[in-house]
Structures are given as structure tokens and as C-alpha cells.
Amino acid sequence: MKIKVGDNVIIIAGKDKGKIGLVQSTNPEKDLVVVEGVNIRTIHIKPTQQSPEGGIEQMEKPIHVSNVMINIGDVKNPDKAIGSKISFKVTKNKNGKKDKKRIAKANGEEI
């Protein structure tokens, strides 16, 4: 999976299209990501001994990784957000080991 925890992403499809947020968690087996402030769902909690009142909570649910793109534009302004695909570049370091880096295809810069 090319999207990692902590990446700033833009939502490109769905009801939250155009929103920007940070990736909080990923699930590579199912290709899902949880993005901060996106796909908010209301959950009804039953009363238990730990929380006798129960209640209603809102929580972020995962979305498919194909619905997000890495944001290389302005982090806080959705109007200046620029989405980009991700490629990889493999180079050798001084010790002869390979370094794999993520590169934004839109501008060629390292992420």
C-alpha cells in the first residue's frame, strides 16, 4: 500500500470528496484507511457496567484506499490542494544497500 500513517491525503470520491485529512490508520489486507474528519458515522452504545449511561458516539470509519490521493499542495486550504499518484525510486546508498523512496508523480519530489 502506497499510503502510510501520517500522510496528508485528499478524498477524491464519495460523499466527502474534496476534504483533506491525515491518515490515522491503515489496513493493508483489506486496502482500507481511516482519515481524520472523514466518513463520520454515528454509533449507538448500549449501557454496560463500565458506562451505565450508554449514549451516542461519532467515530471515523475506514474508506477504501482508491478513494484517496496524497496531497502535495496546501495542507490547510482545500482550494489549493493538489492530488498526486505515488511512484517508487530505488537507489543505492554509500554502504551498497538499497533505499526505496516514495516520489510524487505530479512534481517529481520525494514525499
GROMACS .gro file of C-alpha atoms in nm:
model
  111
    1MET     CA    1   0.000   0.000   0.000
    2LYS     CA    2   0.144   0.335  -0.103
    3ILE     CA    3  -0.045   0.545   0.156
    4LYS     CA    4   0.114   0.546   0.502
    5VAL     CA    5   0.004   0.658   0.850
    6GLY     CA    6   0.059   1.033   0.891
    7ASP     CA    7   0.024   1.117   0.520
    8ASN     CA    8  -0.180   1.422   0.426
    9VAL     CA    9  -0.440   1.300   0.176
   10ILE     CA   10  -0.727   1.443  -0.026
   11ILE     CA   11  -1.051   1.250  -0.076
   12ILE     CA   12  -1.123   1.207  -0.449
   13ALA     CA   13  -1.450   1.012  -0.441
   14GLY     CA   14  -1.757   0.965  -0.224
   15LYS     CA   15  -1.967   1.192  -0.004
   16ASP     CA   16  -1.658   1.359   0.147
   17LYS     CA   17  -1.499   1.441  -0.191
   18GLY     CA   18  -1.257   1.734  -0.167
   19LYS     CA   19  -1.186   1.707   0.205
   20ILE     CA   20  -0.830   1.694   0.336
   21GLY     CA   21  -0.710   1.496   0.637
   22LEU     CA   22  -0.432   1.295   0.793
   23VAL     CA   23  -0.426   0.916   0.772
   24GLN     CA   24  -0.473   0.777   1.123
   25SER     CA   25  -0.450   0.405   1.049
   26THR     CA   26  -0.424   0.163   0.760
   27ASN     CA   27  -0.536  -0.193   0.693
   28PRO     CA   28  -0.321  -0.331   0.406
   29GLU     CA   29  -0.502  -0.667   0.393
   30LYS     CA   30  -0.834  -0.501   0.306
   31ASP     CA   31  -0.690  -0.184   0.140
   32LEU     CA   32  -0.864   0.047   0.390
   33VAL     CA   33  -0.750   0.372   0.553
   34VAL     CA   34  -0.900   0.582   0.833
   35VAL     CA   35  -0.872   0.955   0.760
   36GLU     CA   36  -0.918   1.220   1.028
   37GLY     CA   37  -1.253   1.401   0.992
   38VAL     CA   38  -1.379   1.188   0.702
   39ASN     CA   39  -1.657   0.925   0.687
   40ILE     CA   40  -1.800   1.014   1.029
   41ARG     CA   41  -2.064   0.765   1.146
   42THR     CA   42  -2.299   0.776   1.445
   43ILE     CA   43  -2.278   0.474   1.677
   44HIS     CA   44  -2.533   0.390   1.948
   45ILE     CA   45  -2.365   0.246   2.259
   46LYS     CA   46  -2.560   0.011   2.488
   47PRO     CA   47  -2.538   0.072   2.862
   48THR     CA   48  -2.285  -0.153   3.035
   49GLN     CA   49  -2.137  -0.170   3.383
   50GLN     CA   50  -1.837   0.036   3.269
   51SER     CA   51  -2.057   0.304   3.110
   52PRO     CA   52  -2.403   0.279   3.269
   53GLU     CA   53  -2.550   0.563   3.062
   54GLY     CA   54  -2.453   0.433   2.717
   55GLY     CA   55  -2.508   0.705   2.457
   56ILE     CA   56  -2.443   0.813   2.104
   57GLU     CA   57  -2.087   0.850   1.968
   58GLN     CA   58  -1.947   0.969   1.641
   59MET     CA   59  -1.645   0.791   1.503
   60GLU     CA   60  -1.442   0.778   1.183
   61LYS     CA   61  -1.487   0.466   0.976
   62PRO     CA   62  -1.241   0.336   0.714
   63ILE     CA   63  -1.263   0.412   0.343
   64HIS     CA   64  -1.101   0.233   0.051
   65VAL     CA   65  -0.750   0.344  -0.039
   66SER     CA   66  -0.855   0.400  -0.403
   67ASN     CA   67  -1.067   0.695  -0.286
   68VAL     CA   68  -0.770   0.893  -0.153
   69MET     CA   69  -0.469   1.063  -0.312
   70ILE     CA   70  -0.159   1.205  -0.150
   71ASN     CA   71  -0.185   1.585  -0.113
   72ILE     CA   72   0.121   1.776  -0.229
   73GLY     CA   73  -0.044   2.119  -0.228
   74ASP     CA   74  -0.155   2.344   0.058
   75VAL     CA   75  -0.221   2.139   0.371
   76LYS     CA   76  -0.493   2.358   0.521
   77ASN     CA   77  -0.667   2.509   0.218
   78PRO     CA   78  -0.881   2.260   0.019
   79ASP     CA   79  -0.897   2.501  -0.277
   80LYS     CA   80  -0.519   2.475  -0.326
   81ALA     CA   81  -0.494   2.100  -0.268
   82ILE     CA   82  -0.312   1.904  -0.537
   83GLY     CA   83  -0.353   1.529  -0.557
   84SER     CA   84  -0.076   1.310  -0.690
   85LYS     CA   85  -0.009   0.946  -0.762
   86ILE     CA   86   0.289   0.784  -0.592
   87SER     CA   87   0.580   0.604  -0.752
   88PHE     CA   88   0.891   0.448  -0.603
   89LYS     CA   89   1.256   0.516  -0.671
   90VAL     CA   90   1.525   0.269  -0.566
   91THR     CA   91   1.879   0.400  -0.514
   92LYS     CA   92   2.192   0.261  -0.355
   93ASN     CA   93   2.341   0.433  -0.052
   94LYS     CA   94   2.710   0.450   0.050
   95ASN     CA   95   2.701   0.106   0.213
   96GLY     CA   96   2.570  -0.059  -0.103
   97LYS     CA   97   2.223  -0.113   0.043
   98LYS     CA   98   1.912  -0.021  -0.149
   99ASP     CA   99   1.698   0.275  -0.042
  100LYS     CA  100   1.336   0.282  -0.156
  101LYS     CA  101   1.178   0.629  -0.160
  102ARG     CA  102   0.827   0.746  -0.244
  103ILE     CA  103   0.807   1.004  -0.521
  104ALA     CA  104   0.506   1.221  -0.614
  105LYS     CA  105   0.436   1.179  -0.985
  106ALA     CA  106   0.286   1.528  -1.024
  107ASN     CA  107   0.605   1.717  -0.939
  108GLY     CA  108   0.876   1.451  -0.901
  109GLU     CA  109   0.956   1.543  -0.539
  110GLU     CA  110   1.019   1.299  -0.258
  111ILE     CA  111   0.735   1.251  -0.011
   0.00000   0.00000   0.00000
